[in-house]
Tab-separated table of C-alpha atoms in Angstrom:
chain	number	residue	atom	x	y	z
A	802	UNK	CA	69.160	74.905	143.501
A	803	UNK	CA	72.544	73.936	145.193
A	804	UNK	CA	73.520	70.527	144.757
A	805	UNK	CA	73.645	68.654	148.539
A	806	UNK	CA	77.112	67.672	149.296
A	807	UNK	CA	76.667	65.569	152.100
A	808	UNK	CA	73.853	63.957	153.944
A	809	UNK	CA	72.060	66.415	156.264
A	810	UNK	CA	72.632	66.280	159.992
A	811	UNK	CA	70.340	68.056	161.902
A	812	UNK	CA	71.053	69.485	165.525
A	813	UNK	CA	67.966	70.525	167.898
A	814	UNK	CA	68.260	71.631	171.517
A	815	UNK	CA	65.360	70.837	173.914
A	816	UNK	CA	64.082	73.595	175.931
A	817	UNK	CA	66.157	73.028	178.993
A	818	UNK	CA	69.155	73.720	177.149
A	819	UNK	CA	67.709	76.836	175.846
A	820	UNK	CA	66.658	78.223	179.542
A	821	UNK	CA	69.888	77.327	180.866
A	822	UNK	CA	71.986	78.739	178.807
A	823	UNK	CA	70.315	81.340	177.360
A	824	UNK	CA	66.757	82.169	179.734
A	825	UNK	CA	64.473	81.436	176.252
A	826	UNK	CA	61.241	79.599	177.783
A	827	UNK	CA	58.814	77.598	176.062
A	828	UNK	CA	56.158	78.394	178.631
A	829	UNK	CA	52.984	79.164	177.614
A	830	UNK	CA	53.714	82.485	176.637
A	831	UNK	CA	55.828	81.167	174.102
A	832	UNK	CA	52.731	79.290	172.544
A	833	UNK	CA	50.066	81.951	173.451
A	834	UNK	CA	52.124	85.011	171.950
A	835	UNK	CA	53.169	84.887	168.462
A	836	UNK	CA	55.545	88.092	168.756
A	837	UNK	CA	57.405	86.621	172.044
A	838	UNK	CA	57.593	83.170	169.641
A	839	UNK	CA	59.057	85.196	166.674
A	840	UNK	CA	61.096	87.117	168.973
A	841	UNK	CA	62.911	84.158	170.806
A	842	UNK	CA	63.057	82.376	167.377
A	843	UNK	CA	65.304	85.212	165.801
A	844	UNK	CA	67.116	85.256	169.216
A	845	UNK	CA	67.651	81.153	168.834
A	846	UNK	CA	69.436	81.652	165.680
A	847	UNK	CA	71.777	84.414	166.508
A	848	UNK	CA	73.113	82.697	169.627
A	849	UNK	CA	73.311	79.244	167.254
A	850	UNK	CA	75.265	81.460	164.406
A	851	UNK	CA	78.080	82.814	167.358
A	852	UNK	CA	77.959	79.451	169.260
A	853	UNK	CA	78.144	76.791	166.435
A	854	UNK	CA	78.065	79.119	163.373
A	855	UNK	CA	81.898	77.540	162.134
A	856	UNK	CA	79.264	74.334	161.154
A	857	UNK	CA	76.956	75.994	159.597
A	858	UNK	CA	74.230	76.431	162.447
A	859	UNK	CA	72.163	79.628	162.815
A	860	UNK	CA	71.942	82.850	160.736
A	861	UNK	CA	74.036	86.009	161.449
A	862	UNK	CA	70.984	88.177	160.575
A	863	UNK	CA	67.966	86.182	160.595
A	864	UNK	CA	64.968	87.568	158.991
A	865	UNK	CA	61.442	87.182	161.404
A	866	UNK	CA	59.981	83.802	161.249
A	867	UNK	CA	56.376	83.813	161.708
A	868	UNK	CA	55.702	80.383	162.973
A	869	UNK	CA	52.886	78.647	164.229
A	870	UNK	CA	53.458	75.976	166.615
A	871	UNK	CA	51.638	74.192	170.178
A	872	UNK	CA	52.837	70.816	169.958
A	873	UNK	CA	51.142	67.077	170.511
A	874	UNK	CA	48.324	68.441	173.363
A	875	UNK	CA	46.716	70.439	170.956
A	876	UNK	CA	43.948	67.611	170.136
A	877	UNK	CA	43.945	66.356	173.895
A	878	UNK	CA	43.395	70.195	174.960
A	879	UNK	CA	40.630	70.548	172.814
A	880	UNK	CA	38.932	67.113	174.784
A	881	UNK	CA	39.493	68.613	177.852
A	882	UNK	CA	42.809	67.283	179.006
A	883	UNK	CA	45.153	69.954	181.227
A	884	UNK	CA	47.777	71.159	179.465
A	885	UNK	CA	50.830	71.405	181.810
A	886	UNK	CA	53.516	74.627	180.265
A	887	UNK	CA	57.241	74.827	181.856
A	888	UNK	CA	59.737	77.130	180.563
A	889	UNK	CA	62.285	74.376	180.142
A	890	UNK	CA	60.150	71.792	178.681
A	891	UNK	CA	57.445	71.150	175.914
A	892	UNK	CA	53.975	71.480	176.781
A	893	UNK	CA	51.889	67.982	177.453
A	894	UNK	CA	49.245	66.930	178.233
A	895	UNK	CA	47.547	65.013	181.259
A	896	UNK	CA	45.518	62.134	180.518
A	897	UNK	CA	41.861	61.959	181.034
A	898	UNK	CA	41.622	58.683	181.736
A	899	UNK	CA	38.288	58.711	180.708
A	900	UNK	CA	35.432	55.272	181.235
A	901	UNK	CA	34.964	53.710	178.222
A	902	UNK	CA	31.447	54.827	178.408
A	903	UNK	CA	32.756	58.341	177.974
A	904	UNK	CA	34.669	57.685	175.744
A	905	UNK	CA	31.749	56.134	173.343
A	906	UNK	CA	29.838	59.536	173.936
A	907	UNK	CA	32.799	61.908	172.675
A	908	UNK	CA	31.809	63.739	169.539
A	909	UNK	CA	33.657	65.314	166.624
A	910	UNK	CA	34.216	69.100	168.225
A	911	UNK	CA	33.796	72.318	165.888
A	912	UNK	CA	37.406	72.982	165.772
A	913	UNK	CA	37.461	76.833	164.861
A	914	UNK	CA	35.497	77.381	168.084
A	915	UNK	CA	36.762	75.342	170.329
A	916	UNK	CA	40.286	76.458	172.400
A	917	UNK	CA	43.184	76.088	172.352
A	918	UNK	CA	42.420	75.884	168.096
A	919	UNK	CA	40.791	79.158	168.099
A	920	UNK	CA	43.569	80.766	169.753
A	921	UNK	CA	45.811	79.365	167.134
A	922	UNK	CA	43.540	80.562	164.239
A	923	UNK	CA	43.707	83.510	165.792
A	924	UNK	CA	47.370	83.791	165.815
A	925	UNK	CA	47.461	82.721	161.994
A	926	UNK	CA	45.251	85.899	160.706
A	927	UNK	CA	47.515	87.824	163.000
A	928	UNK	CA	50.722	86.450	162.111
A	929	UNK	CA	49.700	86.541	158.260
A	930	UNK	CA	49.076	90.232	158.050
A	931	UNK	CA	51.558	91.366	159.633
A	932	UNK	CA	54.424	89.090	157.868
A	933	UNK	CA	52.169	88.273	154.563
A	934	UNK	CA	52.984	84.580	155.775
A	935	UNK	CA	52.738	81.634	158.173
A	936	UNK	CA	55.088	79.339	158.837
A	937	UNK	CA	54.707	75.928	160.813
A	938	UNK	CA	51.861	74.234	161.452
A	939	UNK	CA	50.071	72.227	163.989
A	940	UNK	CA	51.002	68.802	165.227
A	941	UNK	CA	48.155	66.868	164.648
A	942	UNK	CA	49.400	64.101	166.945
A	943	UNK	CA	49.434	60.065	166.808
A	944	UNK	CA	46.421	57.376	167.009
A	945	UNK	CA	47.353	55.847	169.604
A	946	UNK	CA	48.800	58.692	171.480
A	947	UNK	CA	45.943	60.883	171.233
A	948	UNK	CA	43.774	57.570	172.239
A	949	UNK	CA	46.115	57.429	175.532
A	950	UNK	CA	45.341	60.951	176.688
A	951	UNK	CA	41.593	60.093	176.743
A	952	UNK	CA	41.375	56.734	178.082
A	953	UNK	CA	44.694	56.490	179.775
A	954	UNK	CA	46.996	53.269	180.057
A	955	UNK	CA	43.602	50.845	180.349
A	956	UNK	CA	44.166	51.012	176.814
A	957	UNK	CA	46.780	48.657	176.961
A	958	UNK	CA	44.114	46.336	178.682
A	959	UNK	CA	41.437	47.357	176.600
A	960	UNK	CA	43.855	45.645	173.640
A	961	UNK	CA	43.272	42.429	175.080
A	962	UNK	CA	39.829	42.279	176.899
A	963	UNK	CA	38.007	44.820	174.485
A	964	UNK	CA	39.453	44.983	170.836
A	965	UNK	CA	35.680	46.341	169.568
A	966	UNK	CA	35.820	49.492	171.908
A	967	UNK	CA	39.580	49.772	171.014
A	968	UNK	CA	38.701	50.030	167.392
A	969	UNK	CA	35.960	52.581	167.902
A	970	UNK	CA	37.953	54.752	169.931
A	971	UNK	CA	40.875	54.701	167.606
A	972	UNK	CA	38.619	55.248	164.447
A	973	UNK	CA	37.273	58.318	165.925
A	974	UNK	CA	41.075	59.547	167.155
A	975	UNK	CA	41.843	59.189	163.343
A	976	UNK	CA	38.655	61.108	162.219
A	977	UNK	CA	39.399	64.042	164.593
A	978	UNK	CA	43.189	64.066	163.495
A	979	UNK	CA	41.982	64.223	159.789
A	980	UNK	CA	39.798	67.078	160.799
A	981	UNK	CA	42.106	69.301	162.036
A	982	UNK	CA	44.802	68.340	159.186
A	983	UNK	CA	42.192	69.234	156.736
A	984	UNK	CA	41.678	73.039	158.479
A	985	UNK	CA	45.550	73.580	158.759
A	986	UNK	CA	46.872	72.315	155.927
A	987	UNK	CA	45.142	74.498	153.251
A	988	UNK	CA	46.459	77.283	155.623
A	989	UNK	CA	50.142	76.492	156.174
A	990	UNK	CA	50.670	73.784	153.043
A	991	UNK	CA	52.988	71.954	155.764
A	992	UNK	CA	52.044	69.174	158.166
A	993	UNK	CA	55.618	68.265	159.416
A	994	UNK	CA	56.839	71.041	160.894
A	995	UNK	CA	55.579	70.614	164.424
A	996	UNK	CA	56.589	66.712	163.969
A	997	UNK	CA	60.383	67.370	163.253
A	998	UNK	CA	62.790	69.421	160.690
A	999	UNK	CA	63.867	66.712	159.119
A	1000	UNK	CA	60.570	65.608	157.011
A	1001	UNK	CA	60.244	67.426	153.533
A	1002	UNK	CA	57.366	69.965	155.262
A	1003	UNK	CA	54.868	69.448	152.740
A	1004	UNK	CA	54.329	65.846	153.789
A	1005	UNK	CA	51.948	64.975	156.476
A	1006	UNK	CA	53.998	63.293	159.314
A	1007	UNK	CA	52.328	61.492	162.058
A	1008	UNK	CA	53.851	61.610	165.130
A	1009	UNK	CA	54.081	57.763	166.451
A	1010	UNK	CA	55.683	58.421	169.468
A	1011	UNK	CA	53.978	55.444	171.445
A	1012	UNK	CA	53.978	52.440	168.869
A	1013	UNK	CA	57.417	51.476	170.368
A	1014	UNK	CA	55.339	50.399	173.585
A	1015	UNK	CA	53.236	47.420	171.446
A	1016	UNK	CA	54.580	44.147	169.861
A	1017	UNK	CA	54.654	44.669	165.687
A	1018	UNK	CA	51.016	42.386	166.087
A	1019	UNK	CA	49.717	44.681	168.206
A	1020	UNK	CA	50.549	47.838	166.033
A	1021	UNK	CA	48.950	45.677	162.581
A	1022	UNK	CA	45.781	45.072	164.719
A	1023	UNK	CA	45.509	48.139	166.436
A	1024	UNK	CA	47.913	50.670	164.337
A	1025	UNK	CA	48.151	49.565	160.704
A	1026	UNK	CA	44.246	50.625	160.062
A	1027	UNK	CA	44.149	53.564	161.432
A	1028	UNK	CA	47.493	54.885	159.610
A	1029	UNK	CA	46.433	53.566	156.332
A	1030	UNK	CA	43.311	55.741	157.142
A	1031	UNK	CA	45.069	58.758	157.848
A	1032	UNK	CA	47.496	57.945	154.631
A	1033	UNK	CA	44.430	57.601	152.509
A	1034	UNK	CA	43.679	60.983	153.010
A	1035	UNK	CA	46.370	63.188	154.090
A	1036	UNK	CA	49.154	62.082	151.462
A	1037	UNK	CA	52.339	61.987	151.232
A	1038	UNK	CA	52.889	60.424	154.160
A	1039	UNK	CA	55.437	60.140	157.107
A	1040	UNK	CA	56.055	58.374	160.052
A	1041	UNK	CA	58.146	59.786	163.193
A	1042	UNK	CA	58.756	56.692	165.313
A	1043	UNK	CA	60.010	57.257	168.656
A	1044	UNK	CA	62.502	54.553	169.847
A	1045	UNK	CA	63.684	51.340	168.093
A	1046	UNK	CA	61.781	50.608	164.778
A	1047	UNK	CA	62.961	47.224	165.069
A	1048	UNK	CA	59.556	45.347	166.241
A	1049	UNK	CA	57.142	47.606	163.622
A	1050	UNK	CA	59.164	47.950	160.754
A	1051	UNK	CA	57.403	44.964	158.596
A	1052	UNK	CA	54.313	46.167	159.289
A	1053	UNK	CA	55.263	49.987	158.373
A	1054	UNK	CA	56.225	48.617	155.164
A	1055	UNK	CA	52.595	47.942	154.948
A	1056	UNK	CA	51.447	51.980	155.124
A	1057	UNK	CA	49.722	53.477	151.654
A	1058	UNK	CA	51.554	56.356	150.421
A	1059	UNK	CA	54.845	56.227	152.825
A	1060	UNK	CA	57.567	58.233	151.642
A	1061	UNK	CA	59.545	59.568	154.684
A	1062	UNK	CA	60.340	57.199	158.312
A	1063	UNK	CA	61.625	58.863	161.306
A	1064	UNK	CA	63.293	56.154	163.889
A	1065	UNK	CA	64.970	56.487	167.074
A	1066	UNK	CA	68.657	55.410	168.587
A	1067	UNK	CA	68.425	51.463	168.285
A	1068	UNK	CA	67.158	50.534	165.153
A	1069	UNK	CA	68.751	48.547	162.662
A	1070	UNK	CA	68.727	51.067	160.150
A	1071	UNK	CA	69.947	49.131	157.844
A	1072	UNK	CA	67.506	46.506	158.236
A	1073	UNK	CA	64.728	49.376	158.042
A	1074	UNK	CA	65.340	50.518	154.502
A	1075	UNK	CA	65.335	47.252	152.950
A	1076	UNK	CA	62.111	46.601	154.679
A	1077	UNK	CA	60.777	50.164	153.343
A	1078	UNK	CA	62.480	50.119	150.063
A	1079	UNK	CA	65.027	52.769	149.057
A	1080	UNK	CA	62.433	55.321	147.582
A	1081	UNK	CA	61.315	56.100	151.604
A	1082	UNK	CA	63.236	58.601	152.652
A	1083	UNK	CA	64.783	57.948	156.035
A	1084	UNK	CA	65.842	59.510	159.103
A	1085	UNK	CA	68.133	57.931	161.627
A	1086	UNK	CA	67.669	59.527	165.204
A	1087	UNK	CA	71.246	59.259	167.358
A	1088	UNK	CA	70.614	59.394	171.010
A	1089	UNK	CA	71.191	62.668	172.929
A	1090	UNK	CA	72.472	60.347	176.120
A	1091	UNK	CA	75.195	58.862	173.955
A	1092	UNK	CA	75.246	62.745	172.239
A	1093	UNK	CA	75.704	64.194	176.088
A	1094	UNK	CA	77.663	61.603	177.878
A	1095	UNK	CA	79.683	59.988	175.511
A	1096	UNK	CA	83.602	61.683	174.140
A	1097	UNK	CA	84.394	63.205	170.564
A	1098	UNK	CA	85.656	60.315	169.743
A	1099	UNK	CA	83.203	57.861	170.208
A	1100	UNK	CA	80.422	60.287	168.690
A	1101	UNK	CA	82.293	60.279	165.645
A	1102	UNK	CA	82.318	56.436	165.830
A	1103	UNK	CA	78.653	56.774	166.284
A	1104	UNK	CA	77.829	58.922	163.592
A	1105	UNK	CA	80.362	57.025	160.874
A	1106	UNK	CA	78.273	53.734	161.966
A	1107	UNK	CA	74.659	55.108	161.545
A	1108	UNK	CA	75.927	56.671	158.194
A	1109	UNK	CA	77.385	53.319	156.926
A	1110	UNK	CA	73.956	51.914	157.140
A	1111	UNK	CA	71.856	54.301	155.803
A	1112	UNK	CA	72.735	53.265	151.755
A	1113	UNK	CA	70.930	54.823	149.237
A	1114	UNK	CA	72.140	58.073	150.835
A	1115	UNK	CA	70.533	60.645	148.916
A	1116	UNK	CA	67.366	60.356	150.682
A	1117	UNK	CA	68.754	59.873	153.956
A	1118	UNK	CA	69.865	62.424	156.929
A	1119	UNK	CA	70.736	62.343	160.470
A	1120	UNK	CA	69.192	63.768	163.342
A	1121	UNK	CA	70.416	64.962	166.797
A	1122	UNK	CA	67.017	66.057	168.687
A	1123	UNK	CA	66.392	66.410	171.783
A	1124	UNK	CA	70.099	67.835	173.354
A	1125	UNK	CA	70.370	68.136	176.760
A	1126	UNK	CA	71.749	71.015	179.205
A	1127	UNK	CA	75.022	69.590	179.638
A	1128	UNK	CA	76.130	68.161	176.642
A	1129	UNK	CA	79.553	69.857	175.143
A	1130	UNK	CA	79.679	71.671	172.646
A	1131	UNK	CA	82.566	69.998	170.712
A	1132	UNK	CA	79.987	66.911	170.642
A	1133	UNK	CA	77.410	68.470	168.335
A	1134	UNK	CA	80.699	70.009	166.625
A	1135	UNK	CA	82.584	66.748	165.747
A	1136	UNK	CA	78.665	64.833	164.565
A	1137	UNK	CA	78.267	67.926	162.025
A	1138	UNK	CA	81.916	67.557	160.845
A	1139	UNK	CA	81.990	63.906	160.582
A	1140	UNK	CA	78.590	63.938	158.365
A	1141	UNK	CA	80.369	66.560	156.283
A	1142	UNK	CA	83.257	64.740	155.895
A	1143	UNK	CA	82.054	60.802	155.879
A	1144	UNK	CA	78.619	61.479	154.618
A	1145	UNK	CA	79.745	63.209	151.429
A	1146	UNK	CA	77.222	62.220	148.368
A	1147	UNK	CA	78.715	61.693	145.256
């Protein structure tokens, strides 16, 4: 195994920039048809190699890359929320906004019969016979997000006026996410993939992409059990946080079997790992408004800073999600250069 240089900076487009600039759409074809998928995956790395290839980005000659993939709606699809597909956009899904008395009578569902899983079991038999292999895997979403899509943003309420119903509801979000990690998992051997690229794959990363909207109590209430549930049983584990980490990261700290953090543009980084403890690997998000809007200059600026406080740095990378139509190319140039260069490991 080559030894890492440098940190790792990682550089992901969001659809829109895809579809603009090169007519690649993550509609639902792109979920429902594993050869388009494979297709406009091989196509994504060829027009990455002759745009950005002078920093290392794409492959000349990629081989096929049979992935599996649908994203955070998968588990609100199968309850019956729509699932709304655009071609410059990733699929979501629209909350059910279900009573609380309907939520009380949900019931665990038989996921290989149930769609949109079945389709996706589907596509792994097909995928794996053809290629001998599946890659990817499917994103098993958050706690709190998957309790969202059913009962909407009463939950909020529901926090405050009705912690008991909260706590069943949650409980039984976290039972049906550990269901459908335990049918994937033996299949794929990943559950990070559909989070992000940055998590060693083999850990199972939960996607907390709506913790950042409750106070660090809130989350140790509300959160904290239902993690340490999921931890319990699908180990290693990750976090993706969406946002600042700043108001949860004491009670992160506080997760069983935590070895990789994911946190937005915002966060005291720094802060963050001394809270977690250097053996948590760590990924520090930088903004793709500042990444868009901002000059070369002052990206490299940004990208020195987050690297300064990311000590121990072998177990800690960089991540530029989420780019925009719009934002220059000599941008995502000068971040990969400056980790390079700055973020060299000794």
């Amino acid at each position: 195994m080559t030894q890492q240089k440098h940190i790792p900076l990682g550089v992901g487009f969001y659809p829109d920039w895809w579809f603009a600039n090169y007519g690649i759409s993550f509609g639902r074809e792109y979920y429902y048809s594993p050869e388009y998928r494979v297709d406009a995956q091989a196509k994504m790395q060829k027009e990455l190699y002759e745009r950005f290839g002078d920093v290392g980005l794409g492959s000349a000659n990629p081989e096929p890359k049979p992935l599996i993939t649908f994203g955070m709606p998968m588990l609100p699809g199968i309850f019956g929320c729509e699932i709304v597909f655009e071609d410059a956009a990733v699929p979501w899904a629209i909350p059910a906004n279900l009573s609380k008395e309907d939520c009380d009578k949900l019931t665990k569902p038989e996921l290989t019969s149930v769609s949109p899983m079945k389709e996706m079991l589907a596509q792994m038999d097909y995928l794996k016979s053809k290629y001998g292999k599946v890659v990817g895997d499917i994103n098993v979403t958050g706690v709190q997000n998957l309790a969202l899509k059913l009962r909407g943003d009463e939950l909020y309420i529901d926090y405050f006026e009705d912690p008991e119903f909260c706590h069943r509801l949650l409980k039984f979000c976290a039972e049906c996410m550990i269901d459908l990690w335990q049918l994937i998992y033996p299949i794929t051997g990943t559950g990070a993939v559909d989070v992000t690229p940055m998590c060693d794959p083999s850990i199972y990363c939960v996607p907390n992409c709506t913790v950042e909207q409750i106070s660090g109590d809130t989350y140790e209430e509300f959160g904290l059990p239902y993690d340490n549930m999921l931890a319990e049983v699908c180990h290693p584990f990750g976090i993706h946080h969406c946002g600042s980490l700043d108001a949860v990261a004491e009670q992160y700290a506080k997760v069983k079997n935590l070895v990789f953090v994911e946190a937005g543009f915002g966060t005291d980084f720094a802060r963050a790992r001394r809270l977690l403890g250097p053996q948590v690997a760590f990924n520090a998000r930088i903004s793709p408004v500042l990444m868009k809007n901002s000059t070369s200059e002052e990206i490299k600026a940004v990208v020195k800073g987050t690297i300064d406080q990311g000590a121990p740095l072998h177990n800690y990378s960089i991540d530029t999600v989420g780019l925009t139509e719009g934002v220059p190319d000599e941008n995502v140039r000068v971040a990969c250069r400056t980790a390079m260069e700055y973020g060299k490991l000794n």
